PDB file of C-alpha atoms in Angstrom:
ATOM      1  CA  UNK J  86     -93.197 116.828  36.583  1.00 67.00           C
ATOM      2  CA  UNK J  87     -90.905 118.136  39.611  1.00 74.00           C
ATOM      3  CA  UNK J  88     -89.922 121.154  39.892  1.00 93.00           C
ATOM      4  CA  UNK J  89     -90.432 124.672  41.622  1.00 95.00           C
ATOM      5  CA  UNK J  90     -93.385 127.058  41.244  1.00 96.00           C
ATOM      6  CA  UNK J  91     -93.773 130.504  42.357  1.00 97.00           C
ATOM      7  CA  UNK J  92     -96.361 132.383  42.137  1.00 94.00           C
ATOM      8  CA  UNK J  93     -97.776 135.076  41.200  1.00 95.00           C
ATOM      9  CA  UNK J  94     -95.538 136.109  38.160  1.00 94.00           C
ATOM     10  CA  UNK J  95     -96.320 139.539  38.509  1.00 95.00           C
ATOM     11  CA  UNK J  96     -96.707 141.216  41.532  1.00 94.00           C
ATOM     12  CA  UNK J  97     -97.995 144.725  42.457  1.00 92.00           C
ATOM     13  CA  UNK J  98     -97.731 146.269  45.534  1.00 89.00           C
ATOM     14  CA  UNK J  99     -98.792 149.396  47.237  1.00 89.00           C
ATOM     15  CA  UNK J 100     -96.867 151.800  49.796  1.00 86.00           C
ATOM     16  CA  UNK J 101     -96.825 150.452  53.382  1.00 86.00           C
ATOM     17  CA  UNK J 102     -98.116 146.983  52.369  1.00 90.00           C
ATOM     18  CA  UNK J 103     -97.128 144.041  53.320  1.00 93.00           C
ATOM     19  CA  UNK J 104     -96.867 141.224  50.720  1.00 94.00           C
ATOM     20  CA  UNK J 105     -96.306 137.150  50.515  1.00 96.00           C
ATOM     21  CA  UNK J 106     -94.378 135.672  47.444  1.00 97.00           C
ATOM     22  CA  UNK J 107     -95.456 131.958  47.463  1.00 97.00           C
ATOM     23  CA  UNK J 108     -92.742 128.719  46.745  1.00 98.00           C
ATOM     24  CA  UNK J 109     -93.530 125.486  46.542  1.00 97.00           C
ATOM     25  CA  UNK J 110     -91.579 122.667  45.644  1.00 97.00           C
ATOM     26  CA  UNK J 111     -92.034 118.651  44.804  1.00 95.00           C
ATOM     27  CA  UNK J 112     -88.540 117.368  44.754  1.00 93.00           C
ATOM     28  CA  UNK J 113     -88.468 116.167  48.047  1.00 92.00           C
ATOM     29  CA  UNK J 114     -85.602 118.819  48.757  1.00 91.00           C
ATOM     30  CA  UNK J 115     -84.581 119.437  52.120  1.00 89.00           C
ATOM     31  CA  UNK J 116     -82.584 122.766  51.553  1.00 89.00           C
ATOM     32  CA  UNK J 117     -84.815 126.112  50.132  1.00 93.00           C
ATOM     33  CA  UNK J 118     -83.874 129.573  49.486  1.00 94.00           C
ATOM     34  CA  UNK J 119     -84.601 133.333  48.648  1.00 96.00           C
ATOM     35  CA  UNK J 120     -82.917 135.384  45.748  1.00 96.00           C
ATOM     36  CA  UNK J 121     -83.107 139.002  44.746  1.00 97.00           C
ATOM     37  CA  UNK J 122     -81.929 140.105  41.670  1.00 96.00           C
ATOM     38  CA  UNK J 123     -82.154 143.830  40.527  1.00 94.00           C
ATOM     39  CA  UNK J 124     -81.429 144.942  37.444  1.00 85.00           C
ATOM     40  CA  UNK J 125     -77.976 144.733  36.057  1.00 77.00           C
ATOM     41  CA  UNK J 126     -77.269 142.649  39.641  1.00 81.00           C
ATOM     42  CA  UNK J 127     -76.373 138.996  40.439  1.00 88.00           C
ATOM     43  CA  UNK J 128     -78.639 137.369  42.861  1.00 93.00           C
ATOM     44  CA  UNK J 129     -78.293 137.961  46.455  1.00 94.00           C
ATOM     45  CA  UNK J 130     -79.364 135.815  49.388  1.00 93.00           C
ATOM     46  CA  UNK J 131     -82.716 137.195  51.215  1.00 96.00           C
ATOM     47  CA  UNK J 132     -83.039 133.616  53.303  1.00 95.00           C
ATOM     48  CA  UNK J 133     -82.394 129.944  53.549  1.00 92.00           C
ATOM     49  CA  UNK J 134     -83.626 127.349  55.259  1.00 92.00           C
ATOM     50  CA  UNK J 135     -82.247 123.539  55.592  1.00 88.00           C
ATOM     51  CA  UNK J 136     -84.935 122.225  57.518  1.00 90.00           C
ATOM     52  CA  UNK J 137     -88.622 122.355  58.130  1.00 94.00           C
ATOM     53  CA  UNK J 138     -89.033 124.830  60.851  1.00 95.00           C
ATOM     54  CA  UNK J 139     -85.732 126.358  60.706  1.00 94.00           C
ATOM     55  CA  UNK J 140     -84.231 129.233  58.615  1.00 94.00           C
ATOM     56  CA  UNK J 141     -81.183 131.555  59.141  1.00 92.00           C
ATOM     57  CA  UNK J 142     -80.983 134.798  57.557  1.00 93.00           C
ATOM     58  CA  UNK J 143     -78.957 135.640  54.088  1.00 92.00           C
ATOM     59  CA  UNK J 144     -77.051 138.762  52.988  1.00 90.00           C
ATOM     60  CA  UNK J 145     -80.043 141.246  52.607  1.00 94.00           C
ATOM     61  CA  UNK J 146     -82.839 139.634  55.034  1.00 96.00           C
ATOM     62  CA  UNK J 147     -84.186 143.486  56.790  1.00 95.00           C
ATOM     63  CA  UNK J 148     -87.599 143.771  55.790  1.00 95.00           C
ATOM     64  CA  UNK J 149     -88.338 140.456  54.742  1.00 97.00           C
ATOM     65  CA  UNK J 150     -90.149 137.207  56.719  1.00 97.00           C
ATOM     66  CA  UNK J 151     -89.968 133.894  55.985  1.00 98.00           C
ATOM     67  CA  UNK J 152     -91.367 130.755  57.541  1.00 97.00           C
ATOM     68  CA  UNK J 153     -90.959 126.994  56.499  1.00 97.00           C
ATOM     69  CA  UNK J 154     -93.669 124.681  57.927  1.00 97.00           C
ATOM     70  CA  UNK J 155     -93.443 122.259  55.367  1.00 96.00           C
ATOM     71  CA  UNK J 156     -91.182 121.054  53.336  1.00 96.00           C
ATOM     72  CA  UNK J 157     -92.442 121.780  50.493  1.00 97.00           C
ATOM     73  CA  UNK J 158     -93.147 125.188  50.838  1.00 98.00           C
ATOM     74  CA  UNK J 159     -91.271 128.347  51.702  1.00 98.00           C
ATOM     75  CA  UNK J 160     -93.336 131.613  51.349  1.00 98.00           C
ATOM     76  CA  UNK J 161     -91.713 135.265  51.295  1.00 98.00           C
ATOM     77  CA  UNK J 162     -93.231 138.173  52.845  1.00 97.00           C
ATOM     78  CA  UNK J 163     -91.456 141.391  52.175  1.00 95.00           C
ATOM     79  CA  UNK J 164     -92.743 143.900  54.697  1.00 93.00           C
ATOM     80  CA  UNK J 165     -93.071 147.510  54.828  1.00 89.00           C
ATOM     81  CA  UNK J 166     -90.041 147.522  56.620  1.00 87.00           C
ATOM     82  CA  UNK J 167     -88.615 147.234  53.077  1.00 88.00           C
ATOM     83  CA  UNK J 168     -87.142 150.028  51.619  1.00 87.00           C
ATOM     84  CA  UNK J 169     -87.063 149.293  48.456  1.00 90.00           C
ATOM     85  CA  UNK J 170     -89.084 145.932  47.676  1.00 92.00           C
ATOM     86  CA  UNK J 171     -89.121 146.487  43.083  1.00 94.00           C
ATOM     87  CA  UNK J 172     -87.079 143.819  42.216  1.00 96.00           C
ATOM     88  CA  UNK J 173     -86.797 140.127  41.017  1.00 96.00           C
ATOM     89  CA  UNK J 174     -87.325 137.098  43.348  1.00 97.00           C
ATOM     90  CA  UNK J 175     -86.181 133.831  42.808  1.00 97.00           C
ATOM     91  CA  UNK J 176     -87.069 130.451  45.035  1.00 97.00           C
ATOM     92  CA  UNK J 177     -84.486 127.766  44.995  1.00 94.00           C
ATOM     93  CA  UNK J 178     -83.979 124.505  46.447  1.00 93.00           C
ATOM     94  CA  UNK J 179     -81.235 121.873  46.514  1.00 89.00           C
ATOM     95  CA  UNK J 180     -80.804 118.655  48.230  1.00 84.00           C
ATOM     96  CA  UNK J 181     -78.746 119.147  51.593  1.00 72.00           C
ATOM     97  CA  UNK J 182     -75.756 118.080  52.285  1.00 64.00           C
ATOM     98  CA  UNK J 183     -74.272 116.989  48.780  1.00 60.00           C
ATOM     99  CA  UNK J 184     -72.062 119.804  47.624  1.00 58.00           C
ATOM    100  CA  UNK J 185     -71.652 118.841  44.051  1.00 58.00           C
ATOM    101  CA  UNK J 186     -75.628 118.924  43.453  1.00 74.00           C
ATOM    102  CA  UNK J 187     -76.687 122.482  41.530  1.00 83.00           C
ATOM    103  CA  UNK J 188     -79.996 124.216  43.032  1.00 87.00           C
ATOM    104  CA  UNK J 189     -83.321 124.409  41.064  1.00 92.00           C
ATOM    105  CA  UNK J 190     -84.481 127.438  40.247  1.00 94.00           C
ATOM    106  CA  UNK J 191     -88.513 129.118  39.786  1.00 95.00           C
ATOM    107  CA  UNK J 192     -89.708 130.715  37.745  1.00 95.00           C
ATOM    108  CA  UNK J 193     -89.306 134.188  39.526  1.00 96.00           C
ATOM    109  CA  UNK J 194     -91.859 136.499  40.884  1.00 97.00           C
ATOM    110  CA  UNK J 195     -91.426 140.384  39.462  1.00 96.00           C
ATOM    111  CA  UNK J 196     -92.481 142.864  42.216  1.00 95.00           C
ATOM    112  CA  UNK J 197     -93.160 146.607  41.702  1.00 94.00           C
ATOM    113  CA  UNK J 198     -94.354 149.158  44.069  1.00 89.00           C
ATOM    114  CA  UNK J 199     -97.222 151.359  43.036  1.00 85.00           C
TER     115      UNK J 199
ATOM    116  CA  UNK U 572     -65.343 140.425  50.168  1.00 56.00           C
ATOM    117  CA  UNK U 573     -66.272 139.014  46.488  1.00 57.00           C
ATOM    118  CA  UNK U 574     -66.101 136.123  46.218  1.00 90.00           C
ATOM    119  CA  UNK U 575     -67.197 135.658  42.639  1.00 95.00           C
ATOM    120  CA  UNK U 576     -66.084 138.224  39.634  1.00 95.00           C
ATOM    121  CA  UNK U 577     -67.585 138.113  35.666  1.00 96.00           C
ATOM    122  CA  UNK U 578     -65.312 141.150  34.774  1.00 95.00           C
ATOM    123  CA  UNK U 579     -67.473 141.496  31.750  1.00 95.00           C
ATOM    124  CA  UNK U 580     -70.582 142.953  31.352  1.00 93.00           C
ATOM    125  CA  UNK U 581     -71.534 142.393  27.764  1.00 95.00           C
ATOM    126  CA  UNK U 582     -69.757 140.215  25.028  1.00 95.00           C
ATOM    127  CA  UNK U 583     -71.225 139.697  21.705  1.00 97.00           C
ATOM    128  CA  UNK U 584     -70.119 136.992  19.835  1.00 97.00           C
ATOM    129  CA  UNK U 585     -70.410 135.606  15.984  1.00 97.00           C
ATOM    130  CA  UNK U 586     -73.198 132.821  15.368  1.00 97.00           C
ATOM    131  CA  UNK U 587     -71.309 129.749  15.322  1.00 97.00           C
ATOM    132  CA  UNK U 588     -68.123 130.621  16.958  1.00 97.00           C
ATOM    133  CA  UNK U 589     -66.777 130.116  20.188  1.00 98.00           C
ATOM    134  CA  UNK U 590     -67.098 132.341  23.008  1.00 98.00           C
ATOM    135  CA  UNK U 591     -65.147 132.338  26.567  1.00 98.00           C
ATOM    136  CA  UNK U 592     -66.834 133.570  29.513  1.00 98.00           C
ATOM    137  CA  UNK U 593     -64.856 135.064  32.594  1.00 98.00           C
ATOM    138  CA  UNK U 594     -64.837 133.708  35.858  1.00 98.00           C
ATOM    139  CA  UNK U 595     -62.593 134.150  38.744  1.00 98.00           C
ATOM    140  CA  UNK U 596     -63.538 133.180  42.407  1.00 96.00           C
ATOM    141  CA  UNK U 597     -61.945 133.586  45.876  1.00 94.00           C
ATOM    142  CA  UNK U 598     -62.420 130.857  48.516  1.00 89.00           C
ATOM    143  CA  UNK U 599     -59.988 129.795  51.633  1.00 87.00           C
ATOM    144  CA  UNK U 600     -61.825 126.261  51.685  1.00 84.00           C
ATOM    145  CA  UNK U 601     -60.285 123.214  49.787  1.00 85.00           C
ATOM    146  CA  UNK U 602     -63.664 122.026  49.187  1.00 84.00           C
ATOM    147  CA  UNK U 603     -66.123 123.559  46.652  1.00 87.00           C
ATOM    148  CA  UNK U 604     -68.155 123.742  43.855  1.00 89.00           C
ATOM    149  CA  UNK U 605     -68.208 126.097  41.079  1.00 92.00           C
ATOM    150  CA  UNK U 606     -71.272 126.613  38.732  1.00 94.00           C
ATOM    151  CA  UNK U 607     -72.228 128.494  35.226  1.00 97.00           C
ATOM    152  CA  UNK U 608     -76.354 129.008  35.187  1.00 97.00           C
ATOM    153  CA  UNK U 609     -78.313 130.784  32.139  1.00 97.00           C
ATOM    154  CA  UNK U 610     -80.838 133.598  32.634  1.00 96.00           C
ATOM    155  CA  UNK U 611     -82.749 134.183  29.152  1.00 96.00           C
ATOM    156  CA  UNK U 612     -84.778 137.191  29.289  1.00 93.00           C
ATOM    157  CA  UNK U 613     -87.833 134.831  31.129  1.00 91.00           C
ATOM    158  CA  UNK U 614     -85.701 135.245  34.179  1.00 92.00           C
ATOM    159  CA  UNK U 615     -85.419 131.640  34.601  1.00 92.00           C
ATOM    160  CA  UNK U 616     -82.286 130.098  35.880  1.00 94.00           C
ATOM    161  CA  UNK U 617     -81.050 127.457  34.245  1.00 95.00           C
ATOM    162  CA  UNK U 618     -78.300 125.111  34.958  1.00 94.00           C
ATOM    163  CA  UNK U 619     -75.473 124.542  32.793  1.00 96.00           C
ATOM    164  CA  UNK U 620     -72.107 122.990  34.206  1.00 95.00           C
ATOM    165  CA  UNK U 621     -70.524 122.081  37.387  1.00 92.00           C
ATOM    166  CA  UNK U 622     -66.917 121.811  38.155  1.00 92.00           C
ATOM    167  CA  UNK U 623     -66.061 120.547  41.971  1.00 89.00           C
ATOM    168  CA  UNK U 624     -62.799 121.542  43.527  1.00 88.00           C
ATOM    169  CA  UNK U 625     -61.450 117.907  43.427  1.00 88.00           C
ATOM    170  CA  UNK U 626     -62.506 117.350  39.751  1.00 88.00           C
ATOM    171  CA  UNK U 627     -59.027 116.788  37.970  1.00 88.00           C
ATOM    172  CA  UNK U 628     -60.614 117.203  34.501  1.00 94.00           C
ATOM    173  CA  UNK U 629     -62.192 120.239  32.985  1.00 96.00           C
ATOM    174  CA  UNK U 630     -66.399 119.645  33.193  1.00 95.00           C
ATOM    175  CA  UNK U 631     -68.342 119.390  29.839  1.00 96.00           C
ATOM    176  CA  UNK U 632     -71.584 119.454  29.021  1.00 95.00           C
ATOM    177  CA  UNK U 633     -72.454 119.159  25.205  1.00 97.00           C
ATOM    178  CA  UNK U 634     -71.571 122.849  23.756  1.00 98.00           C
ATOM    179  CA  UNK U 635     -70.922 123.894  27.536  1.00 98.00           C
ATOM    180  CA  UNK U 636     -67.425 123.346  29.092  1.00 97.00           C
ATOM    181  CA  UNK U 637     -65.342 124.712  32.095  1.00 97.00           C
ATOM    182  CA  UNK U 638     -61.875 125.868  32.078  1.00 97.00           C
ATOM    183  CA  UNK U 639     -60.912 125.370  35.599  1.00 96.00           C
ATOM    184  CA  UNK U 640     -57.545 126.366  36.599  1.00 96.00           C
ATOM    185  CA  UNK U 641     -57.465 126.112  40.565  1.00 94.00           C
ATOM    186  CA  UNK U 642     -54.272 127.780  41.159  1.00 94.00           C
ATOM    187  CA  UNK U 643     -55.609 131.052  39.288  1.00 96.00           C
ATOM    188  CA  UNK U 644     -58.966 130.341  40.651  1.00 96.00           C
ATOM    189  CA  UNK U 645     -60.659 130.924  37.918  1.00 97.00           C
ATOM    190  CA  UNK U 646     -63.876 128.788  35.981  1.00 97.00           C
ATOM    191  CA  UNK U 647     -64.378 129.878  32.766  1.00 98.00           C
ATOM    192  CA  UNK U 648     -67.382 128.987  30.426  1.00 98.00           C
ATOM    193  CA  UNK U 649     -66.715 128.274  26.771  1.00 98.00           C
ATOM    194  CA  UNK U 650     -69.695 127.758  24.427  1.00 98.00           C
ATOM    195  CA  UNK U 651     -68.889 126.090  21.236  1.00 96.00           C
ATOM    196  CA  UNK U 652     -70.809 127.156  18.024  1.00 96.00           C
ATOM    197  CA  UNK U 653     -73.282 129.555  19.553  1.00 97.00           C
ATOM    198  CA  UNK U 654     -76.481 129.960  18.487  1.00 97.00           C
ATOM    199  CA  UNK U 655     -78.846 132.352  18.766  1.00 97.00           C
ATOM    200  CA  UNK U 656     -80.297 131.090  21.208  1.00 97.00           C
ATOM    201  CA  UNK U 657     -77.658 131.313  23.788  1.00 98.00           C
ATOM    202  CA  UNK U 658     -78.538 134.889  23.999  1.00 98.00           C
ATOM    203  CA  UNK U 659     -78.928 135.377  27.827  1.00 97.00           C
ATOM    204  CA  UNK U 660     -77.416 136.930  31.314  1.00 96.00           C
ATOM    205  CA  UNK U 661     -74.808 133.863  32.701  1.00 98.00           C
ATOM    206  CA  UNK U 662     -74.183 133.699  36.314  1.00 97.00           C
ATOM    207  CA  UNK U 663     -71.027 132.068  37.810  1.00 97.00           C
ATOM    208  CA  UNK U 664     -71.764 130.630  40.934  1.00 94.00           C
ATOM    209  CA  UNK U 665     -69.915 129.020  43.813  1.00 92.00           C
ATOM    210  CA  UNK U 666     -71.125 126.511  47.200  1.00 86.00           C
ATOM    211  CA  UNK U 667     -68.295 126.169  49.895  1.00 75.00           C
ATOM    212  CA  UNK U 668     -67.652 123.339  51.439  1.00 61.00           C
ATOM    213  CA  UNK U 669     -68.866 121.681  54.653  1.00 50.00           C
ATOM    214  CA  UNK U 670     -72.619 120.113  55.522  1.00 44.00           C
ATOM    215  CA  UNK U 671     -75.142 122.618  56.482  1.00 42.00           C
ATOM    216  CA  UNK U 672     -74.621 126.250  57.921  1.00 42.00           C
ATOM    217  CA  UNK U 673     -74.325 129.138  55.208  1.00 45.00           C
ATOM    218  CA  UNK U 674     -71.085 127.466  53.402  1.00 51.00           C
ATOM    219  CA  UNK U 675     -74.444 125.656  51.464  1.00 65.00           C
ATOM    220  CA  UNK U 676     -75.550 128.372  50.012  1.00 79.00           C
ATOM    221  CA  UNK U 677     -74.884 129.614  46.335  1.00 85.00           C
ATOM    222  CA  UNK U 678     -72.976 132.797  45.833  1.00 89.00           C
ATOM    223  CA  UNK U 679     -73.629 134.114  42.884  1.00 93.00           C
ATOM    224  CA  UNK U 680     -71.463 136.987  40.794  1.00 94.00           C
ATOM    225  CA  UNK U 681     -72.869 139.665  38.660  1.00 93.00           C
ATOM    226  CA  UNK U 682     -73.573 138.470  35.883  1.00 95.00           C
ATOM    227  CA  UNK U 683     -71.937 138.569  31.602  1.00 97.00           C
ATOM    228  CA  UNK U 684     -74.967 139.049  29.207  1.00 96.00           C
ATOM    229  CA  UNK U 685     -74.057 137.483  26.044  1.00 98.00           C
ATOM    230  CA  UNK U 686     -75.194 138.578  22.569  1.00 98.00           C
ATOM    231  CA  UNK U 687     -75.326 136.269  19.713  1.00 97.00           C
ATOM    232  CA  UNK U 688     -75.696 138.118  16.606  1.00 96.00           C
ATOM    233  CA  UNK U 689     -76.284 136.125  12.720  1.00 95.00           C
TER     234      UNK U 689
END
């Protein structure tokens, strides 16, 4: 089956840690990207990237890395630069370049700081 | 600036009625595409409807249609004979127009959880 798979589910991290959230997708997608959702809270744009080996930053990027050397994959690290890391993150992907085509959605990783 | 706005928070709605959905977005491009997604209490996303900016009839999908009015720029959701388990946070969404760049991405707005009670 296609789809999009992040992992872990559940996510625990300590003070001054960093931390990768892991994305991986099989539809052949060109376009990827990074929600966070807190509670209460629509989903806000962490990163994006259209293209192996290119990304541009979203609304909220401080604190967080990304890289995207393969097409199918997209990992997340959020850094100790971040503030305030407990949230929701979503991976999504969509084909690029076709306006009308919706984006596919994970199944969310839940982080919490310890 | 918003760009999307669910003005309500909470509705809660009669098993097998209908219930209406807010949605009103702002946009200076002539090209987009408006969304509805589902967020059961998983936290998965799931998509619903789509209604393009060109589309000159209102989107439907089974119990799921859009009430697009372009000059009020608004997209509301209607769900027909709920059911229980239509329970969930719904997300209007919106992609601006033009190839690549951040006019791709998905804006999303905050959100209407919807109760369906028997």
């Amino acid at each position: 089956d296609g789809g999009i798979t992040q992992s872990p589910k559940y996510l625990f991290r300590k003070e001054g840690q960093n931390v990768t959230l892991s994305c991986e997708q099989n539809l052949n997608h060109d376009a990827m990207y990074w929600y966070r959702q807190d509670p209460g809270q629509g989903l806000r744009l962490i990163y994006y990237s259209q293209i192996v080996n290119d990304f541009q930053k979203g609304d909220i990027a401080e604190g967080y890395s990304v890289s995207r050397e393969k097409k199918e994959s997209f990992p997340l690290t959020v850094t100790s630069a971040q503030k305030n890391p407990t949230a929701f993150y979503l991976c999504a992907s969509s084909r690029q370049g076709d306006r009308a085509r919706e984006a596919f959605f994970g199944q969310g990783t839940r982080l919490t700081v310890v | 600036a918003q760009k999307i706005t669910q003005t309500q928070p909470g509705m809660f709605v009669q098993e097998k009625e209908a219930v209406t959905l807010d949605c009103t977005y702002d946009t200076s491009d002539q090209s987009y595409g408006l969304f509805w997604y589902k967020q059961p209490s998983s936290g998965e996303m799931i998509f619903l409807i789509y209604q393009g900016s060109y589309d000159e009839q209102n989107a439907t999908e089974g119990r799921y249609s859009l009430n697009f009015q372009k000059a009020r720029k608004s997209a509301n959701l209607v769900i027909s004979a709920s059911q229980l388990g239509d329970s969930a946070m719904y997300f209007c969404a919106m992609r601006e127009g033009g190839y690549g760049g951040s006019q791709g991405n998905l804006i999303f707005g905050k959100g209407t959880k919807l109760s369906v009670k028997p």
